[in-house]
Protein backbone atom coordinates (compact mmCIF):
# COMPACT_ATOMS: atom_id res chain seq x y z
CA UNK A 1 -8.90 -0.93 29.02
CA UNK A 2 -6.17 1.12 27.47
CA UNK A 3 -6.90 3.09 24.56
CA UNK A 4 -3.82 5.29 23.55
CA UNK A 5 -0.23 3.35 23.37
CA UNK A 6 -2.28 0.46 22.33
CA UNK A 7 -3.99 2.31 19.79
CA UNK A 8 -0.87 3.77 18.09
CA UNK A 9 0.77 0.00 17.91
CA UNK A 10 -2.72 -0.55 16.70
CA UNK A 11 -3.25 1.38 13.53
CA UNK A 12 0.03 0.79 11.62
CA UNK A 13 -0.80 -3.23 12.04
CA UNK A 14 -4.21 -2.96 10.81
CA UNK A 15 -2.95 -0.61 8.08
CA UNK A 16 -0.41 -3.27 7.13
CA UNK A 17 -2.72 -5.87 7.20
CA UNK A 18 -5.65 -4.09 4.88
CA UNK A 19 -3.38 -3.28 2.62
CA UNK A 20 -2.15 -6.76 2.60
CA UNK A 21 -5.47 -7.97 1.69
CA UNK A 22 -5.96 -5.74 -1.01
CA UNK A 23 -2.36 -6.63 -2.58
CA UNK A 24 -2.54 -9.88 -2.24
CA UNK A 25 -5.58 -10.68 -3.40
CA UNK A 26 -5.36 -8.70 -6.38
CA UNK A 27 -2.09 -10.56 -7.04
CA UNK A 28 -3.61 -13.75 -6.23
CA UNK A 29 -6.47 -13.10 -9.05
CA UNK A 30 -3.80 -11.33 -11.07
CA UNK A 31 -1.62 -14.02 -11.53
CA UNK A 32 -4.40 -16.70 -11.78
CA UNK A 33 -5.76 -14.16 -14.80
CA UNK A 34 -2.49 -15.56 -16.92
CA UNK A 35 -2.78 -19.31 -15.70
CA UNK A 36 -3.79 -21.91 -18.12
CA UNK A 37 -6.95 -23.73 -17.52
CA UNK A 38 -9.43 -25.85 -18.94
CA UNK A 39 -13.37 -27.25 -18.72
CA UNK A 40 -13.62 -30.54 -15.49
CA UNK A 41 -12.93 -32.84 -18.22
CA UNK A 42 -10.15 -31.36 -19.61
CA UNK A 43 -8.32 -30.94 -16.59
CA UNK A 44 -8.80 -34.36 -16.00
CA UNK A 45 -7.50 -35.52 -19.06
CA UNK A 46 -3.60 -35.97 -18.54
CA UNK A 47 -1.80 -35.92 -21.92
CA UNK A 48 -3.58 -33.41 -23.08
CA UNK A 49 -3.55 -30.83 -20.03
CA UNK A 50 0.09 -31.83 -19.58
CA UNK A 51 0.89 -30.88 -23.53
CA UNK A 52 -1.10 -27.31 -22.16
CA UNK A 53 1.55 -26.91 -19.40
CA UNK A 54 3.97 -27.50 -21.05
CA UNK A 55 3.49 -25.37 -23.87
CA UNK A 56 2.96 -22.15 -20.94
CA UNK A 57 6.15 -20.18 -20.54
CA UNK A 58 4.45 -18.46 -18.28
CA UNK A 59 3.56 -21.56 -15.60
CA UNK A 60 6.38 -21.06 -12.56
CA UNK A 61 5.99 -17.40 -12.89
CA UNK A 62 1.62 -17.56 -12.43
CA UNK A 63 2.49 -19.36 -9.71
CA UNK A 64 4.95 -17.53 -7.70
CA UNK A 65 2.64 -14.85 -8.03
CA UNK A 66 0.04 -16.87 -6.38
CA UNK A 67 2.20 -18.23 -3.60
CA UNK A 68 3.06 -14.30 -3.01
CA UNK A 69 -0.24 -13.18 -2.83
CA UNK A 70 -1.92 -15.68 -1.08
CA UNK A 71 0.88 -15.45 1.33
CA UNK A 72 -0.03 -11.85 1.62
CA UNK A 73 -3.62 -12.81 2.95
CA UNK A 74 -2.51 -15.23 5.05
CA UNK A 75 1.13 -14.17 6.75
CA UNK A 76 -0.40 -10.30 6.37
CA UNK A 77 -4.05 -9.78 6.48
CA UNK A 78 -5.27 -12.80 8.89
CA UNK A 79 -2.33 -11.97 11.29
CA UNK A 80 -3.92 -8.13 11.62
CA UNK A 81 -6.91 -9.83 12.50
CA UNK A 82 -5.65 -11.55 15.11
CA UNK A 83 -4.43 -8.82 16.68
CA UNK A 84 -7.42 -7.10 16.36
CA UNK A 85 -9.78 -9.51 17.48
CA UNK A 86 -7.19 -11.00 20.22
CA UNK A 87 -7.54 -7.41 22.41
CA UNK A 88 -11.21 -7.95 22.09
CA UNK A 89 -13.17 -7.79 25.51
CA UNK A 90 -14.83 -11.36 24.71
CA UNK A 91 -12.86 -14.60 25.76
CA UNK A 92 -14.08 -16.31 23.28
CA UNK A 93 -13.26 -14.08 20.42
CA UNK A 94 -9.34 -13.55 21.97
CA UNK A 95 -8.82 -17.80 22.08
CA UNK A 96 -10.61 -17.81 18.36
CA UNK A 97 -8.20 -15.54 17.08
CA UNK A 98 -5.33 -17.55 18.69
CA UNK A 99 -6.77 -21.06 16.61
CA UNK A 100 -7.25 -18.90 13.74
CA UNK A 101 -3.74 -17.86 13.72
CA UNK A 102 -2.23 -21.22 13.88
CA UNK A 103 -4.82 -22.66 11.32
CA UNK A 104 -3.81 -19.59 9.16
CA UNK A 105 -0.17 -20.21 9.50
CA UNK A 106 -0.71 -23.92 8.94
CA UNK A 107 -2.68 -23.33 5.64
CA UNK A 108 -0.24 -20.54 4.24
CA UNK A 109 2.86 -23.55 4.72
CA UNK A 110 0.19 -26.09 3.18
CA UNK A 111 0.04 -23.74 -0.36
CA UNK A 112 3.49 -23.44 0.11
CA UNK A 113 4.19 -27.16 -0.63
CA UNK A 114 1.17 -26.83 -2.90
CA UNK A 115 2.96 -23.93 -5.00
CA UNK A 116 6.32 -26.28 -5.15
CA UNK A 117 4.61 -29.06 -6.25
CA UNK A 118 1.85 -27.68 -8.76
CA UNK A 119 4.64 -24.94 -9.67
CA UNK A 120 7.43 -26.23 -10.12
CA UNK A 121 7.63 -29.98 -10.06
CA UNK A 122 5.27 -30.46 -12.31
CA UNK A 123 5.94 -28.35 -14.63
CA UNK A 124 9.29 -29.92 -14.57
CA UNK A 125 7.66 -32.95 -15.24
CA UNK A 126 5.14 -32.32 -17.76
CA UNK A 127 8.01 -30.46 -19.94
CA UNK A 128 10.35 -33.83 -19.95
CA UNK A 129 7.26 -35.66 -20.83
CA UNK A 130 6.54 -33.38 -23.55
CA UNK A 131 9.71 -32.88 -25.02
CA UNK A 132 10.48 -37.17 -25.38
CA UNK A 133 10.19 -37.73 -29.36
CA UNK A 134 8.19 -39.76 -30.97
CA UNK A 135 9.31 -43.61 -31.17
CA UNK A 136 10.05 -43.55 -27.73
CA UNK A 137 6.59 -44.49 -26.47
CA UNK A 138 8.13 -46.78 -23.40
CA UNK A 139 9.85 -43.88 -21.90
CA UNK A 140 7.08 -41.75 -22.72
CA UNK A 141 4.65 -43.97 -20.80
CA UNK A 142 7.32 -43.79 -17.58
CA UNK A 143 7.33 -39.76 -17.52
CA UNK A 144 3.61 -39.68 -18.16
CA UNK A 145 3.47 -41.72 -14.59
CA UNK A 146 5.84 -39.61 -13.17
CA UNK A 147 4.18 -36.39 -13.96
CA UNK A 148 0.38 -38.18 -13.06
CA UNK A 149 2.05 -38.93 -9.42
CA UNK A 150 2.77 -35.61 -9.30
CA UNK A 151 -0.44 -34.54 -10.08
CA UNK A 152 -2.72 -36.69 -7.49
CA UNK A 153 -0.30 -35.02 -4.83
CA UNK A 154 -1.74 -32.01 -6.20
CA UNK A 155 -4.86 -32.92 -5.69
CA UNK A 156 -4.19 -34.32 -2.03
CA UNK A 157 -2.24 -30.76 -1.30
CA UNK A 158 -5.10 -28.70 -3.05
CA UNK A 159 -7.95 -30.24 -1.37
CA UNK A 160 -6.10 -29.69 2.04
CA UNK A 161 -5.69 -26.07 1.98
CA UNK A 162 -9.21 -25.27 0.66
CA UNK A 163 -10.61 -27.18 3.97
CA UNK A 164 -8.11 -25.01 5.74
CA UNK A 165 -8.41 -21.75 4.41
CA UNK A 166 -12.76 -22.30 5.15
CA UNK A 167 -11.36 -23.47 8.70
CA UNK A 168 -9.31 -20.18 8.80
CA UNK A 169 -12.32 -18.32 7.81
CA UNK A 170 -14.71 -19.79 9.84
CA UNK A 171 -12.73 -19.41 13.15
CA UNK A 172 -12.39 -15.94 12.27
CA UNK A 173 -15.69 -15.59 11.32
CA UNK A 174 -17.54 -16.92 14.60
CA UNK A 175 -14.61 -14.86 16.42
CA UNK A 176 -15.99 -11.84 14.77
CA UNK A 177 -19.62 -12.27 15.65
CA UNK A 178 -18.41 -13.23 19.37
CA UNK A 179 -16.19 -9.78 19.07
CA UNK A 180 -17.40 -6.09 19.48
CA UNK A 181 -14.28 -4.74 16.92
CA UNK A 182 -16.21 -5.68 14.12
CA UNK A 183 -19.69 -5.59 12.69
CA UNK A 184 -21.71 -9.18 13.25
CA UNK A 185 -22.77 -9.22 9.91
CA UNK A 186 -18.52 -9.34 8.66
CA UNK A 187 -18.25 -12.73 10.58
CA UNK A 188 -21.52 -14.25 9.33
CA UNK A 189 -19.82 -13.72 5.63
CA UNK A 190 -16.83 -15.28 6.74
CA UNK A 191 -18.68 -18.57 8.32
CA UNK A 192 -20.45 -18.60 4.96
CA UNK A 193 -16.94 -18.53 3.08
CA UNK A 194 -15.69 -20.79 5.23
CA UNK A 195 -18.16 -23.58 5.66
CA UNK A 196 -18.43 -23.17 1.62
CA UNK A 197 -14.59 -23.38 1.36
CA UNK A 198 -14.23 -26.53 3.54
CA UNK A 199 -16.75 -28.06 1.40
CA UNK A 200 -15.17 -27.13 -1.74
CA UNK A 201 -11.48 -29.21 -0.44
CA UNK A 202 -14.17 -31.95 0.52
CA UNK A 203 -15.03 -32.16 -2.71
CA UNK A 204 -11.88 -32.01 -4.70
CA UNK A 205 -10.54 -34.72 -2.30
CA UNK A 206 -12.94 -37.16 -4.10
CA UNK A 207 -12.88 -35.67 -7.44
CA UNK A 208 -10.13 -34.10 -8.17
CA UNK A 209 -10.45 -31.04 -10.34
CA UNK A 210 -13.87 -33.07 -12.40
CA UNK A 211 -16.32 -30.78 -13.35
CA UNK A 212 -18.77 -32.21 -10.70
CA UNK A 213 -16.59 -29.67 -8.25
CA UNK A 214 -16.94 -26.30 -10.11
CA UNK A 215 -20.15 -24.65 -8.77
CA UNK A 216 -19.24 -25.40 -5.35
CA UNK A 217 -15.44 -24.31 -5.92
CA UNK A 218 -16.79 -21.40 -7.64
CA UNK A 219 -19.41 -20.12 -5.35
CA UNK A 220 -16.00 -20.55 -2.63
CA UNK A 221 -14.38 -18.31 -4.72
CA UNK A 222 -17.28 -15.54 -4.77
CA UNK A 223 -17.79 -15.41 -0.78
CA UNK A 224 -14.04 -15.97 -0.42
CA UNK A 225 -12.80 -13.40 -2.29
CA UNK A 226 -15.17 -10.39 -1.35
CA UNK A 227 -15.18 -10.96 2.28
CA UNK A 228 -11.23 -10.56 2.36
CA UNK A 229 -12.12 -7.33 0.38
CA UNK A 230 -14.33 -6.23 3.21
CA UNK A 231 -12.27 -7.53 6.07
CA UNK A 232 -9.40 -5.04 4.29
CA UNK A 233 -12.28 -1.93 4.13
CA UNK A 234 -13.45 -2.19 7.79
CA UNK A 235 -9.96 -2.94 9.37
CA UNK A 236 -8.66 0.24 7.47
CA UNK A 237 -11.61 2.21 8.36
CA UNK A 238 -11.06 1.17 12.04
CA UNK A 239 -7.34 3.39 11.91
CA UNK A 240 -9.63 6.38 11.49
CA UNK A 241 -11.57 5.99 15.30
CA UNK A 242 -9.47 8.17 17.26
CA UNK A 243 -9.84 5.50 20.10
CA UNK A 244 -9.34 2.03 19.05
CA UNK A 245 -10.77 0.23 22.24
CA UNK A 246 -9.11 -3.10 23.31
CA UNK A 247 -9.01 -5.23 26.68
């Protein structure tokens, strides 16, 4: 086992990466704070969540903020885990950390495309739809398609990444209990979020954004969301042990 070089490589990555849960998820939740929304049926009701969007000057900006904090979790946090959990003495924790690296790559690309098209296309779309005058109800109808197309990829995109963000925290979270480098306890939270999470994209996959998905999508959120805050307290609180053992 090696305990010193390792352990000053160590501490600035896990420093990095707690911080970069903390920023990003208060980001994340900061920029979500000045995002329009509306009840299931609302949200399901084009023309009149459309006229909503449009009318938000504020729209691509909520969103970049949410691509940049969520990329923070995923590109900053989760890839100090890795390297946490990778050096631990357990096999199976080090090849868990390996899938939960690519799964966490693979999600933070997935709300990538999800940012661009929720973002920014449709925005785009909703805004040409909007601003079409009255009299012109053919064209109207067209753009109203266009912008509807656009939002049913959203749904496809969004119900992707919230089966693989649980995936990300579910690998993580069995390759935490399998680990010594963290307490059991932090990985049975983050199976909980996860398994939650996955169902939550199940969900929205055949629903869309109906009301019939909010307690599940909700009670994701309130695992989700603390356990990152915990991952970020006990991987900062792990540069304080003068020896940070690894394999």
């Amino acid at each position: 086992m090696q305990t010193n070089n390792s352990s000053d490589l160590e501490r600035p990555m896990l420093r990095m990466g707690s911080i970069a849960f903390f920023a990003g998820l208060a980001i994340a939740i900061g920029s979500t704070a000045i995002h329009p929304t509306g009840t299931g049926e609302e949200l399901m009701n084009n023309p009149f969540i459309f006229a909503v969007y449009a009318e938000d000057p504020l729209w691509i900006a909520s969103h970049i903020g949410q691509f940049a904090g969520i990329l923070l979790i995923f590109a900053g946090g989760f890839v100090a885990l890795f390297r946490l959990l990778v050096k631990s003495e357990s096999a199976t924790a080090s090849a868990l950390a390996w899938f939960g690296l690519v799964t966490a790559i693979i999600t933070a690309s997935t709300f990538t495309i999800l940012q661009a098209v929720d973002g920014i296309a449709l925005k785009i779309a909703t805004d040409t739809w909007y601003a079409i005058p009255p009299g012109e109800e053919e064209r109207k109808a067209i753009y109203l398609g266009v912008a509807e197309g656009i939002r049913w990829t959203e749904y496809g995109l969004q119900a992707y990444y919230r089966m693989l963000s649980g995936a990300v925290s579910l690998i993580f979270g069995v390759a935490i209990v399998k680990s010594v480098v963290l307490s059991r306890w932090i990985g049975a939270v983050g199976i909980a979020a996860g398994v939650v999470t996955i169902a939550s994209g199940v969900v929205m996959a055949y629903v869309g954004f109906s009301s019939a998905r909010d307690l599940v999508a909700d009670l994701s959120t309130f695992i989700f969301y603390p356990w990152l805050v915990i991952l970020g307290i006990f991987m900062w609180r792990k540069t304080r042990v003068k020896k940070i053992v690894t394999r």
